[in-house]
Coordinates of C-alpha atoms and ligand atoms in Angstrom, one line a residue:
M30 CA 93.1 91.1 99.4
A31 CA 93.6 89.0 96.5
A32 CA 90.7 87.2 96.7
G33 CA 88.7 89.2 94.0
D34 CA 92.1 89.8 91.7
R35 CA 92.4 86.0 91.6
G36 CA 88.7 85.3 90.3
R37 CA 89.4 88.3 87.6
R38 CA 92.2 87.0 86.4
K39 CA 92.6 87.4 82.7
M40 CA 93.6 85.0 79.7
A41 CA 97.2 86.9 80.0
I42 CA 97.7 85.9 83.2
N43 CA 96.4 82.5 82.9
R44 CA 99.2 82.0 80.2
R45 CA 101.8 83.4 82.5
D46 CA 100.9 81.1 85.3
L47 CA 101.1 78.3 82.5
L48 CA 104.4 79.2 81.6
I49 CA 105.9 79.3 85.3
A50 CA 104.1 76.1 86.3
S51 CA 106.3 74.7 83.1
G52 CA 109.4 75.4 85.2
G53 CA 112.5 77.1 84.5
A54 CA 114.1 80.9 85.4
L55 CA 114.1 81.3 81.4
T56 CA 110.6 80.4 81.4
A57 CA 109.3 82.7 83.9
A58 CA 111.4 85.6 82.4
M59 CA 109.9 84.7 78.9
A60 CA 106.1 84.9 80.7
G61 CA 106.9 88.1 81.9
R62 CA 108.5 89.6 78.7
A63 CA 105.0 88.4 77.0
L64 CA 103.2 90.5 79.6
A65 CA 105.0 93.4 78.6
Q66 CA 104.4 93.1 75.2
E67 CA 100.7 93.3 76.2
A68 CA 101.1 96.6 77.3
Q69 CA 100.9 97.3 73.7
G70 CA 103.3 100.2 73.4
Q71 CA 102.8 101.9 76.3
P72 CA 106.1 102.7 78.7
M73 CA 105.9 100.7 81.8
M74 CA 105.0 102.8 84.6
G75 CA 108.2 103.8 87.0
N76 CA 110.5 101.6 84.3
P77 CA 113.3 102.9 82.4
T78 CA 113.6 102.1 78.9
L79 CA 116.9 100.5 78.4
P80 CA 117.7 97.3 80.6
L81 CA 120.7 96.9 82.5
P82 CA 122.6 94.1 81.7
P83 CA 122.1 91.4 84.7
E84 CA 125.3 92.0 86.5
Q85 CA 124.6 95.7 86.5
R86 CA 121.2 95.3 87.9
M87 CA 120.2 95.8 91.5
G88 CA 119.7 92.3 93.4
W89 CA 116.6 91.2 95.4
A90 CA 115.6 89.1 97.8
V91 CA 112.1 88.5 98.9
V92 CA 111.2 87.5 102.4
G93 CA 107.9 85.4 102.8
L94 CA 107.4 83.0 100.1
G95 CA 103.3 83.4 100.3
S96 CA 100.4 84.0 98.1
F97 CA 101.6 87.4 97.0
A98 CA 105.1 87.3 97.0
V99 CA 104.8 83.8 94.5
G100 CA 101.7 85.2 92.5
Q101 CA 102.9 88.7 92.0
L102 CA 106.5 89.8 93.1
M103 CA 108.4 87.2 92.1
P104 CA 106.9 86.8 88.5
A105 CA 107.7 90.5 88.1
F106 CA 110.9 90.2 88.0
G107 CA 110.7 88.9 84.2
D108 CA 109.5 92.2 83.3
A109 CA 112.2 94.3 85.3
N110 CA 115.1 96.2 83.8
R111 CA 117.0 97.4 86.8
S112 CA 116.2 94.4 89.0
R113 CA 117.0 90.7 89.7
L114 CA 116.0 88.3 91.9
T115 CA 119.0 86.9 93.7
A116 CA 117.8 85.6 97.1
L117 CA 114.6 83.8 98.7
V118 CA 113.9 83.8 102.5
S119 CA 111.3 81.2 103.8
G120 CA 110.8 79.3 106.4
N121 CA 109.7 76.1 104.5
P122 CA 113.0 74.2 103.0
E123 CA 110.6 72.6 100.3
K124 CA 109.1 75.6 99.1
L125 CA 112.3 77.5 99.0
A126 CA 114.2 74.8 96.9
R127 CA 111.4 74.5 94.4
L128 CA 111.0 78.2 93.9
A129 CA 114.6 78.8 93.6
D130 CA 114.8 76.2 91.0
T131 CA 112.1 77.7 89.2
Y132 CA 113.4 81.1 88.8
G133 CA 116.9 80.1 89.2
V134 CA 117.8 81.8 92.3
E135 CA 121.2 80.9 93.8
H136 CA 120.9 82.5 97.3
T137 CA 118.3 80.8 99.8
Y138 CA 117.8 81.8 103.2
S139 CA 115.6 80.2 106.4
Y140 CA 114.4 82.9 109.0
D141 CA 117.0 81.6 111.4
D142 CA 119.8 82.8 109.2
Y143 CA 118.2 85.6 107.4
D144 CA 121.0 88.0 109.7
S145 CA 123.6 86.2 107.4
I146 CA 122.3 88.3 104.3
I147 CA 124.7 91.0 105.8
D148 CA 127.6 88.9 103.9
N149 CA 125.9 88.7 100.3
P150 CA 127.0 91.4 98.3
A151 CA 124.6 89.7 95.8
I152 CA 121.5 91.2 97.8
D153 CA 121.5 95.0 97.5
C154 CA 117.5 95.4 98.3
V155 CA 115.0 93.4 100.7
Q156 CA 111.3 92.9 99.7
I157 CA 109.3 92.1 102.9
A158 CA 106.2 90.0 102.3
L159 CA 105.3 88.7 105.4
P160 CA 102.4 89.2 107.6
V161 CA 101.8 93.1 108.9
G162 CA 103.0 91.9 112.4
L163 CA 106.6 90.8 111.3
H164 CA 107.3 93.8 108.9
A165 CA 109.1 96.0 111.5
E166 CA 111.1 93.2 113.0
Y167 CA 112.3 91.9 109.1
T168 CA 112.8 95.4 107.8
I169 CA 114.9 96.7 110.8
R170 CA 116.9 93.5 110.6
A171 CA 117.5 93.9 106.9
L172 CA 118.5 97.7 107.4
E173 CA 121.1 96.6 110.1
A174 CA 122.6 94.1 107.5
G175 CA 123.0 96.9 105.3
K176 CA 120.2 96.4 102.5
H177 CA 117.8 98.9 101.3
V178 CA 114.2 97.6 102.2
L179 CA 110.9 97.7 100.2
C180 CA 108.4 96.5 102.8
E181 CA 104.7 95.6 101.9
K182 CA 101.9 97.6 102.7
P183 CA 100.7 98.2 105.5
M184 CA 103.9 99.6 106.7
A185 CA 103.6 97.9 110.0
S186 CA 101.1 97.3 113.2
T187 CA 101.8 100.6 114.8
S188 CA 102.9 104.2 113.9
A189 CA 105.4 103.4 116.5
E190 CA 106.9 100.5 114.8
C191 CA 106.7 102.7 111.7
E192 CA 108.4 105.1 113.5
A193 CA 111.5 102.4 114.5
M194 CA 111.6 101.4 110.9
I195 CA 112.4 105.1 109.6
A196 CA 115.0 105.6 112.4
A197 CA 116.6 101.9 111.4
A198 CA 116.9 103.3 107.7
R199 CA 118.4 106.7 108.8
K200 CA 121.0 105.0 110.9
A201 CA 121.7 102.7 108.3
G202 CA 121.9 105.2 105.3
K203 CA 119.5 102.6 103.5
A204 CA 116.4 103.4 101.7
L205 CA 113.3 102.5 103.0
G206 CA 110.0 102.3 100.6
V207 CA 106.7 100.7 101.2
G208 CA 105.0 98.9 98.6
Y209 CA 102.3 100.9 96.9
R210 CA 102.2 99.4 93.9
V211 CA 99.1 101.8 92.6
H212 CA 101.8 104.6 92.3
F213 CA 103.4 102.8 89.5
E214 CA 100.1 101.4 87.9
P215 CA 99.6 102.7 84.5
T216 CA 95.5 103.2 84.8
N217 CA 96.1 105.3 88.3
R218 CA 98.9 107.2 86.8
A219 CA 96.8 108.5 83.6
A220 CA 94.2 109.4 86.5
H221 CA 96.9 111.5 88.2
S222 CA 97.9 113.0 85.1
M223 CA 94.6 114.1 84.4
I224 CA 93.8 115.5 87.9
T225 CA 97.3 117.4 88.3
G226 CA 96.8 118.7 84.8
G227 CA 93.7 120.5 85.5
E228 CA 91.1 118.3 83.3
I229 CA 89.1 117.8 85.9
G230 CA 89.0 121.5 87.6
T231 CA 89.4 121.7 91.6
M232 CA 88.5 118.5 93.3
R233 CA 85.5 118.7 95.4
H234 CA 84.8 114.9 96.4
V235 CA 86.6 111.6 96.4
R236 CA 85.0 108.4 97.1
A237 CA 87.1 104.8 97.7
E238 CA 85.1 102.0 98.4
H239 CA 87.6 98.5 99.1
G240 CA 86.6 95.2 100.3
F241 CA 85.9 91.6 99.8
Q242 CA 84.6 88.7 102.1
A243 CA 86.9 87.5 104.4
D244 CA 86.8 83.7 103.9
P245 CA 89.5 81.9 106.5
E246 CA 88.2 78.8 106.2
N247 CA 88.6 78.3 102.8
W248 CA 91.7 80.5 102.3
A249 CA 94.9 80.5 104.7
P250 CA 96.2 84.1 103.9
H251 CA 92.8 85.1 105.5
R252 CA 93.5 83.7 108.7
W253 CA 96.6 85.7 110.1
R254 CA 94.6 89.0 108.4
L255 CA 91.9 88.5 111.5
E256 CA 94.6 88.0 114.6
K257 CA 95.5 91.3 115.5
Q258 CA 99.1 90.4 116.4
L259 CA 100.2 89.2 112.8
A260 CA 97.6 91.8 111.1
G261 CA 97.7 95.0 112.8
G262 CA 94.1 96.0 112.2
G263 CA 91.1 94.8 110.1
S264 CA 89.7 95.6 106.9
M265 CA 91.6 99.3 107.0
Y266 CA 95.0 97.8 107.5
D267 CA 94.4 95.4 104.5
I268 CA 92.5 97.2 102.0
G269 CA 91.2 100.3 103.3
I270 CA 94.6 101.7 103.0
Y271 CA 94.5 101.4 99.2
G272 CA 91.7 104.1 99.3
I273 CA 93.4 106.4 101.8
N274 CA 96.6 106.2 100.0
T275 CA 95.5 106.2 96.3
S276 CA 93.2 109.2 97.1
L277 CA 95.9 111.2 98.6
M278 CA 98.3 110.2 95.7
M279 CA 95.7 111.9 93.3
L280 CA 95.5 114.9 95.7
E281 CA 98.8 115.9 95.5
G282 CA 99.9 119.2 97.3
D283 CA 97.0 119.1 99.8
A284 CA 96.7 117.9 103.3
P285 CA 94.2 116.0 105.5
V286 CA 93.2 118.0 108.3
S287 CA 90.6 115.9 110.3
M288 CA 89.1 112.6 110.0
S289 CA 85.9 110.7 111.3
A290 CA 85.0 107.2 111.2
V291 CA 82.5 104.8 112.2
Y292 CA 82.7 101.0 112.4
A293 CA 80.5 99.1 110.1
Y294 CA 80.1 95.4 110.2
P295 CA 78.0 92.9 112.0
K296 CA 79.2 92.9 115.4
D297 CA 78.4 89.1 116.1
D298 CA 80.4 87.5 113.0
A299 CA 83.1 85.3 114.8
R300 CA 85.5 86.5 112.3
F301 CA 85.9 89.6 113.5
R302 CA 86.6 89.1 117.5
E303 CA 90.3 90.6 117.4
V304 CA 89.8 93.0 114.4
E305 CA 87.7 95.1 112.7
G306 CA 85.2 94.2 109.6
G307 CA 84.4 97.3 108.1
V308 CA 84.8 101.0 108.7
E309 CA 83.2 103.8 107.0
W310 CA 85.7 107.1 106.9
R311 CA 86.2 110.5 106.2
I312 CA 89.0 113.1 105.8
I313 CA 88.5 116.7 105.3
M314 CA 91.5 118.0 103.5
R315 CA 93.1 121.6 103.7
S316 CA 91.5 122.7 100.3
G317 CA 88.1 121.8 101.4
A318 CA 87.8 118.7 99.4
V319 CA 85.9 115.9 101.0
V320 CA 87.5 112.3 100.8
S321 CA 85.3 109.6 102.2
G322 CA 85.2 105.7 101.7
S323 CA 84.5 102.2 103.0
S324 CA 86.8 99.7 103.7
S325 CA 85.0 95.7 104.8
Y326 CA 85.7 92.2 104.9
C327 CA 82.1 91.8 104.5
Y328 CA 81.8 92.7 100.6
S329 CA 81.0 90.4 97.7
P330 CA 82.3 90.3 95.0
Y331 CA 85.7 92.3 95.9
H332 CA 85.4 95.6 95.6
S333 CA 87.7 98.5 94.4
K334 CA 86.5 101.8 93.1
Q335 CA 87.5 105.3 93.1
T336 CA 85.4 108.1 92.0
Y337 CA 87.1 111.6 91.6
I338 CA 84.6 114.5 91.2
G339 CA 85.8 117.7 90.1
S340 CA 84.3 121.3 89.5
K341 CA 84.5 120.6 85.6
S342 CA 84.2 116.9 85.3
S343 CA 84.8 113.7 87.1
L344 CA 87.1 110.5 86.7
R345 CA 85.6 106.9 87.5
M346 CA 87.7 104.0 88.3
S347 CA 86.2 100.5 88.5
P348 CA 88.1 98.3 89.1
A349 CA 90.6 101.1 90.6
T350 CA 93.6 99.3 92.6
T351 CA 93.5 95.7 91.2
Y352 CA 96.5 93.5 90.1
Y353 CA 95.0 93.1 86.3
D354 CA 92.2 94.9 85.1
N355 CA 91.9 98.4 86.3
A356 CA 89.8 100.8 84.1
L357 CA 89.3 104.7 84.1
W358 CA 86.3 106.4 82.7
H359 CA 86.1 110.4 82.2
E360 CA 82.6 111.6 82.9
Q361 CA 82.3 114.9 81.1
G362 CA 79.1 116.9 79.3
G363 CA 76.7 114.2 80.2
R364 CA 79.2 111.8 78.4
E365 CA 81.1 108.9 79.7
V366 CA 84.4 107.7 77.9
Q367 CA 87.0 105.1 78.7
V368 CA 90.5 106.3 78.8
S369 CA 93.0 104.3 77.3
T370 CA 95.9 103.2 79.2
G371 CA 99.0 100.5 79.7
A372 CA 98.4 97.2 80.8
P373 CA 98.3 97.0 84.9
Y374 CA 100.3 93.8 85.6
T375 CA 103.5 96.3 85.0
Q376 CA 103.1 97.9 88.2
F377 CA 105.1 95.3 89.6
A378 CA 108.4 95.5 87.6
G379 CA 107.8 99.3 87.5
Q380 CA 107.8 99.6 91.3
V381 CA 110.8 97.5 91.9
D382 CA 113.1 99.1 89.2
A383 CA 111.7 102.6 90.5
F384 CA 113.1 101.4 93.8
S385 CA 116.4 99.9 92.6
E386 CA 117.1 103.4 90.9
A387 CA 115.8 105.5 93.7
A388 CA 118.4 103.4 96.2
R389 CA 121.3 103.5 93.8
A390 CA 121.0 107.0 93.1
G391 CA 120.7 107.7 97.2
Q392 CA 117.5 109.8 96.0
P393 CA 113.8 109.0 98.0
H394 CA 111.7 106.6 96.8
A395 CA 108.4 107.5 95.2
T396 CA 106.4 105.7 98.1
P397 CA 108.8 106.2 100.8
G398 CA 108.6 105.0 105.0
E399 CA 107.3 108.4 105.8
M400 CA 104.2 107.8 103.6
G401 CA 103.7 104.7 105.0
L402 CA 103.8 106.2 108.5
R403 CA 101.4 108.9 107.5
D404 CA 99.1 106.1 106.4
I405 CA 98.9 104.1 109.6
R406 CA 98.6 107.7 111.8
L407 CA 95.3 108.2 109.8
I408 CA 94.1 104.5 110.2
E409 CA 94.8 105.0 113.9
A410 CA 93.1 108.5 113.8
A411 CA 90.1 106.5 112.0
Y412 CA 90.0 103.9 115.0
R413 CA 90.0 106.7 117.5
S414 CA 87.1 108.6 115.6
A415 CA 85.4 105.2 115.6
D416 CA 85.7 104.3 119.2
Q417 CA 84.2 107.5 120.3
G418 CA 81.4 106.9 118.2
G419 CA 82.8 109.1 115.1
V420 CA 83.5 112.5 116.6
A421 CA 86.2 114.3 114.0
V422 CA 89.9 113.8 114.8
S423 CA 92.6 116.4 114.1
L424 CA 95.3 115.3 112.1
E425 CA 97.6 118.0 112.7
G426 CA 101.1 116.9 112.5
V427 CA 100.2 113.6 111.0
Ligands
NAD518 P1 100.0 84.9 103.2 O1 99.5 84.4 104.2 O2 99.8 84.3 101.6 O3 101.9 85.2 103.1 C1 102.5 85.2 104.3 C2 103.7 84.3 104.2 O4 104.5 84.6 105.6 C3 103.8 82.9 104.0 O5 104.7 82.2 103.2 C4 104.0 82.3 105.5 O6 104.4 81.0 105.5 C5 104.7 83.3 106.2 N1 105.2 83.5 107.6 C6 105.8 83.8 108.3 N2 105.9 83.7 109.2 C7 104.6 83.6 109.7 C8 103.9 83.7 110.7 N3 104.2 83.8 112.0 N4 102.8 83.5 110.5 C9 101.8 83.4 109.1 N5 102.5 83.3 108.0 C10 104.0 83.6 108.2 O7 100.1 86.5 102.6 P2 100.2 87.4 101.4 O8 98.8 87.6 101.1 O9 100.9 87.0 100.2 O10 100.5 88.7 102.3 C11 101.7 89.4 102.6 C12 102.2 90.6 102.8 O11 102.1 91.0 101.7 C13 101.1 90.9 103.5 O12 102.0 92.4 104.2 C14 99.9 91.8 102.9 O13 99.5 92.9 103.3 C15 100.7 92.0 101.3 N6 100.3 92.1 100.4 C16 100.1 93.1 99.6 C17 99.4 93.6 98.4 C18 99.7 94.3 97.5 O14 98.9 94.4 96.6 N7 100.8 94.8 97.4 C19 98.9 92.4 98.3 C20 98.6 90.9 98.8 C21 99.2 91.2 100.1

């Protein structure tokens, strides 16, 4: 999923990478600060305005130091106002020591001594950034250790696992959220405000297209994404979920009623022995709005597009859900005008700070476990439909 984003990094991000590569916790924090300033005066979405002193911030452990954790999540703590990175968990001692040094992180754990986080009061929240097939186990162990958990998307391999995670959070009395960063991303927040504010009229149709070319030979993170046990599913789990989740975020107050889908990928492609390479899907909403989309591991270049067509005007987002360069256009009366928003990169700090504040206050997070469960149930419904050649499947109770 990060492949296209890697290819489209902007100057600002390259500067951040250079700063971080030069080492030192302070340097990473300064790099984050520079990025925040590039938001050109826009508030960091989901981020309170006043920074708390470090000792009053919620302490975070990041579990799994792969490309997403190292490239996005950890640097984002440099922009955070209510959260600080206090612990790292990895199976690679050399990487653990190097990143702990770079970010000035005091506590490190291997997967074997992970459960001993229970004894560490410097850890309030745990962010799970492991392959999907490990989300349920590591989330439940953190909850049992008395920590709040923000689990990366997709929430887990099956809806049954999601239900077990939610039950564990209830039992522990701790917060459980899913890492739907788009809810804290300024371009999507602007689209959400325009839609819920009535600027496009009644929503008639949403189109969501997301995909990239899975390249397991040249990029290691694409290997587990093609193994069912570690990935849960195929393109729908990894990238199609952005289309589903973001579309439903925009259709706040509406509800999905039925879903149909067909598989769309070359069946003789050796990459897709265990998981599906592509899906064309459609959800009918209670309001009558139709949400359709595609997900694919066979697209080039990286594809992330959303269109919202209303009775008065429409919105186009291209790209729609990337890390750095989302863009929004309002189409009205034959004219298309780009809408100015804050810097997309602020979504990462906005997400951790919003979760810290919700967890501290005992309030529901904006993207709770129940939302992650809903989305896995929708993907399971899409697979059920596609397995039956595209028949509409009821979403009652989802
Ligand atoms: P990655 O392969 O780069 O990282 C996975 C990490 O898990 C590695 O450090 C690996 O060593 C570790 N790991 C531990 N046990 C493993 C095992 N048995 N097999 C394979 N790896 C194991 O993957 P990634 O792209 O960083 O994705 C990690 C998580 O983050 C996934 O849940 C993914 O969906 C999510 N993600 C979210 C976003 C987003 O924008 N929110 C973007 C990319 C990835």
